[in-house]
Amino acid sequence: MTEPFGARLRRAMDERGPLCVGIDPHASLLTEWGLDDDVAGLERFSRTVVEALSDRIAVFKPQMAFFERFGSRGVAVLEKTVEEARAGGALVLMDAKRGDIGSTMAAYAEAFLRKDSPLFSDALTVSPYLGYGSLSPAIALARESGSGLFVLALTSNPEGREVQHAVRADGRNVGATMLAHLAAENTGEEPLGSFGAVVGATLGDLSTYDLDINGPLLAPGVGAQGATPADLPRVFGAAIRNVVPNVSRGVLRHGPDIGALRASADRFADEIRSALPAA
């Protein structure tokens, strides 16, 4: 029986620290690395990041859009990137933010969560804004395959407020409702549930929200977006040990030098460890 994602993530975080590094081959980053904005540059970029960091970080988060823009050849690079990252010992969280209904949602789930898929990943980001119930096919397949989901709940982009902070008839806002759904999914799971939330590290005091969902909290925004590891305890409070801080450009801008990439990731990892309360 496949070990659930939450258990594998907990072990990886305990052994390697909770740092998640994005694999975000922006055109501007390829240029900064001295690479062409083409499939060859994409492949060189991705393989370098994986080679540098797969033996030391808990999670990679490839952003699928930056591979899809090159069509089928870009997706082929992503398939190889996922394979090599997992072979190196890191978990892979595919940042595809899929969300739809019925058979279409089921097809998206199969693309990333079915074990024999070329893009099979340890976890997937999903959007619940066609209703949380629309995620049911992905939830079912994640349970079957031992994968996880990260559901957009309280994102850091300003535009998200008009949906995520909208207040329902029961007085609870939409973001809080998503957190409650996830807490229900994770009930009784040990040592950590497999169904997480995306909660921006730049949002400030979130003490009015119940972030104790017994699942991981992916926290984008550390580094170039302005949040620091020292901010995490203030933002996440008692849920801090389940937080997976995501850094992308803050690490990636140090490439293509492998030593510099490793040194940057190690610095962020050390700062995150220092910010955590004593066990």
PDB file of N, CA, C and O in Angstrom, residues 6 10 179 182-196 210-217 239 242:
ATOM      1  N   GLY A   6       1.013  12.872   2.943  1.00  0.00           N
ATOM      2  CA  GLY A   6       1.238  13.608   4.187  1.00  0.00           C
ATOM      3  C   GLY A   6       2.331  12.991   5.033  1.00  0.00           C
ATOM      4  O   GLY A   6       3.155  13.704   5.623  1.00  0.00           O
ATOM      5  N   ARG A  10       5.863  14.842   5.823  1.00  0.00           N
ATOM      6  CA  ARG A  10       6.304  15.060   7.192  1.00  0.00           C
ATOM      7  C   ARG A  10       7.727  14.562   7.404  1.00  0.00           C
ATOM      8  O   ARG A  10       8.564  15.243   8.012  1.00  0.00           O
ATOM      9  N   LEU A 179     -10.579  26.117   4.223  1.00  0.00           N
ATOM     10  CA  LEU A 179      -9.778  25.543   5.303  1.00  0.00           C
ATOM     11  C   LEU A 179     -10.577  24.518   6.095  1.00  0.00           C
ATOM     12  O   LEU A 179     -10.062  23.452   6.467  1.00  0.00           O
ATOM     13  N   LEU A 182     -10.794  21.251   4.226  1.00  0.00           N
ATOM     14  CA  LEU A 182      -9.536  20.507   4.266  1.00  0.00           C
ATOM     15  C   LEU A 182      -9.314  19.865   5.625  1.00  0.00           C
ATOM     16  O   LEU A 182      -8.817  18.733   5.718  1.00  0.00           O
ATOM     17  N   ALA A 183      -9.684  20.564   6.687  1.00  0.00           N
ATOM     18  CA  ALA A 183      -9.585  19.966   8.015  1.00  0.00           C
ATOM     19  C   ALA A 183     -10.420  18.694   8.101  1.00  0.00           C
ATOM     20  O   ALA A 183      -9.999  17.684   8.700  1.00  0.00           O
ATOM     21  N   ALA A 184     -11.589  18.723   7.472  1.00  0.00           N
ATOM     22  CA  ALA A 184     -12.437  17.529   7.467  1.00  0.00           C
ATOM     23  C   ALA A 184     -11.781  16.395   6.682  1.00  0.00           C
ATOM     24  O   ALA A 184     -11.835  15.225   7.092  1.00  0.00           O
ATOM     25  N   GLU A 185     -11.143  16.704   5.559  1.00  0.00           N
ATOM     26  CA  GLU A 185     -10.454  15.673   4.766  1.00  0.00           C
ATOM     27  C   GLU A 185      -9.340  15.006   5.578  1.00  0.00           C
ATOM     28  O   GLU A 185      -9.076  13.807   5.418  1.00  0.00           O
ATOM     29  N   ASN A 186      -8.680  15.782   6.423  1.00  0.00           N
ATOM     30  CA  ASN A 186      -7.500  15.298   7.141  1.00  0.00           C
ATOM     31  C   ASN A 186      -7.805  14.722   8.521  1.00  0.00           C
ATOM     32  O   ASN A 186      -6.881  14.331   9.243  1.00  0.00           O
ATOM     33  N   THR A 187      -9.064  14.645   8.881  1.00  0.00           N
ATOM     34  CA  THR A 187      -9.432  14.168  10.220  1.00  0.00           C
ATOM     35  C   THR A 187      -8.850  12.783  10.489  1.00  0.00           C
ATOM     36  O   THR A 187      -9.016  11.858   9.690  1.00  0.00           O
ATOM     37  N   GLY A 188      -8.149  12.661  11.605  1.00  0.00           N
ATOM     38  CA  GLY A 188      -7.621  11.376  12.039  1.00  0.00           C
ATOM     39  C   GLY A 188      -6.352  10.925  11.355  1.00  0.00           C
ATOM     40  O   GLY A 188      -5.800   9.868  11.706  1.00  0.00           O
ATOM     41  N   GLU A 189      -5.844  11.704  10.385  1.00  0.00           N
ATOM     42  CA  GLU A 189      -4.632  11.296   9.674  1.00  0.00           C
ATOM     43  C   GLU A 189      -3.393  11.586  10.527  1.00  0.00           C
ATOM     44  O   GLU A 189      -3.298  12.637  11.158  1.00  0.00           O
ATOM     45  N   GLU A 190      -2.454  10.655  10.528  1.00  0.00           N
ATOM     46  CA  GLU A 190      -1.207  10.829  11.263  1.00  0.00           C
ATOM     47  C   GLU A 190      -0.049  10.393  10.374  1.00  0.00           C
ATOM     48  O   GLU A 190      -0.196   9.453   9.587  1.00  0.00           O
ATOM     49  N   PRO A 191       1.120  11.035  10.456  1.00  0.00           N
ATOM     50  CA  PRO A 191       1.424  12.193  11.300  1.00  0.00           C
ATOM     51  C   PRO A 191       0.946  13.520  10.703  1.00  0.00           C
ATOM     52  O   PRO A 191       1.005  14.547  11.360  1.00  0.00           O
ATOM     53  N   LEU A 192       0.465  13.489   9.442  1.00  0.00           N
ATOM     54  CA  LEU A 192       0.011  14.706   8.770  1.00  0.00           C
ATOM     55  C   LEU A 192      -0.920  14.302   7.642  1.00  0.00           C
ATOM     56  O   LEU A 192      -0.652  13.325   6.925  1.00  0.00           O
ATOM     57  N   GLY A 193      -2.003  15.030   7.479  1.00  0.00           N
ATOM     58  CA  GLY A 193      -2.900  14.757   6.374  1.00  0.00           C
ATOM     59  C   GLY A 193      -2.291  15.139   5.034  1.00  0.00           C
ATOM     60  O   GLY A 193      -1.304  15.876   4.969  1.00  0.00           O
ATOM     61  N   SER A 194      -2.884  14.648   3.965  1.00  0.00           N
ATOM     62  CA  SER A 194      -2.341  14.840   2.621  1.00  0.00           C
ATOM     63  C   SER A 194      -2.999  15.970   1.846  1.00  0.00           C
ATOM     64  O   SER A 194      -2.623  16.224   0.704  1.00  0.00           O
ATOM     65  N   PHE A 195      -3.960  16.649   2.475  1.00  0.00           N
ATOM     66  CA  PHE A 195      -4.717  17.684   1.765  1.00  0.00           C
ATOM     67  C   PHE A 195      -4.416  19.042   2.390  1.00  0.00           C
ATOM     68  O   PHE A 195      -4.845  19.347   3.499  1.00  0.00           O
ATOM     69  N   GLY A 196      -3.625  19.824   1.650  1.00  0.00           N
ATOM     70  CA  GLY A 196      -3.121  21.078   2.166  1.00  0.00           C
ATOM     71  C   GLY A 196      -3.790  22.283   1.557  1.00  0.00           C
ATOM     72  O   GLY A 196      -4.585  22.194   0.624  1.00  0.00           O
ATOM     73  N   ASP A 210      -8.623  29.600  11.303  1.00  0.00           N
ATOM     74  CA  ASP A 210      -8.175  28.354  11.900  1.00  0.00           C
ATOM     75  C   ASP A 210      -7.311  27.634  10.871  1.00  0.00           C
ATOM     76  O   ASP A 210      -7.813  26.956   9.974  1.00  0.00           O
ATOM     77  N   LEU A 211      -5.997  27.791  11.008  1.00  0.00           N
ATOM     78  CA  LEU A 211      -5.055  27.173  10.075  1.00  0.00           C
ATOM     79  C   LEU A 211      -4.663  25.764  10.489  1.00  0.00           C
ATOM     80  O   LEU A 211      -3.901  25.095   9.772  1.00  0.00           O
ATOM     81  N   ASP A 212      -5.179  25.295  11.595  1.00  0.00           N
ATOM     82  CA  ASP A 212      -4.860  23.953  12.079  1.00  0.00           C
ATOM     83  C   ASP A 212      -5.742  22.948  11.347  1.00  0.00           C
ATOM     84  O   ASP A 212      -6.748  22.456  11.877  1.00  0.00           O
ATOM     85  N   ILE A 213      -5.356  22.633  10.111  1.00  0.00           N
ATOM     86  CA  ILE A 213      -6.151  21.730   9.283  1.00  0.00           C
ATOM     87  C   ILE A 213      -5.591  20.308   9.306  1.00  0.00           C
ATOM     88  O   ILE A 213      -6.052  19.447   8.544  1.00  0.00           O
ATOM     89  N   ASN A 214      -4.598  20.063  10.156  1.00  0.00           N
ATOM     90  CA  ASN A 214      -3.922  18.754  10.203  1.00  0.00           C
ATOM     91  C   ASN A 214      -3.373  18.381   8.830  1.00  0.00           C
ATOM     92  O   ASN A 214      -3.325  17.219   8.448  1.00  0.00           O
ATOM     93  N   GLY A 215      -2.965  19.380   8.087  1.00  0.00           N
ATOM     94  CA  GLY A 215      -2.381  19.185   6.767  1.00  0.00           C
ATOM     95  C   GLY A 215      -1.395  20.293   6.496  1.00  0.00           C
ATOM     96  O   GLY A 215      -1.306  21.275   7.234  1.00  0.00           O
ATOM     97  N   PRO A 216      -0.631  20.175   5.413  1.00  0.00           N
ATOM     98  CA  PRO A 216       0.405  21.163   5.129  1.00  0.00           C
ATOM     99  C   PRO A 216      -0.157  22.466   4.585  1.00  0.00           C
ATOM    100  O   PRO A 216      -1.222  22.500   3.967  1.00  0.00           O
ATOM    101  N   LEU A 217       0.592  23.537   4.817  1.00  0.00           N
ATOM    102  CA  LEU A 217       0.230  24.872   4.346  1.00  0.00           C
ATOM    103  C   LEU A 217       1.354  25.367   3.443  1.00  0.00           C
ATOM    104  O   LEU A 217       2.450  25.678   3.923  1.00  0.00           O
ATOM    105  N   ALA A 239       0.277  26.882  13.743  1.00  0.00           N
ATOM    106  CA  ALA A 239       0.375  25.939  12.624  1.00  0.00           C
ATOM    107  C   ALA A 239       1.742  25.962  11.950  1.00  0.00           C
ATOM    108  O   ALA A 239       1.941  25.300  10.930  1.00  0.00           O
ATOM    109  N   ASN A 242       3.648  22.988  10.254  1.00  0.00           N
ATOM    110  CA  ASN A 242       3.099  22.359   9.056  1.00  0.00           C
ATOM    111  C   ASN A 242       3.244  23.233   7.817  1.00  0.00           C
ATOM    112  O   ASN A 242       2.699  22.910   6.766  1.00  0.00           O
TER     113      ASN A 242
END
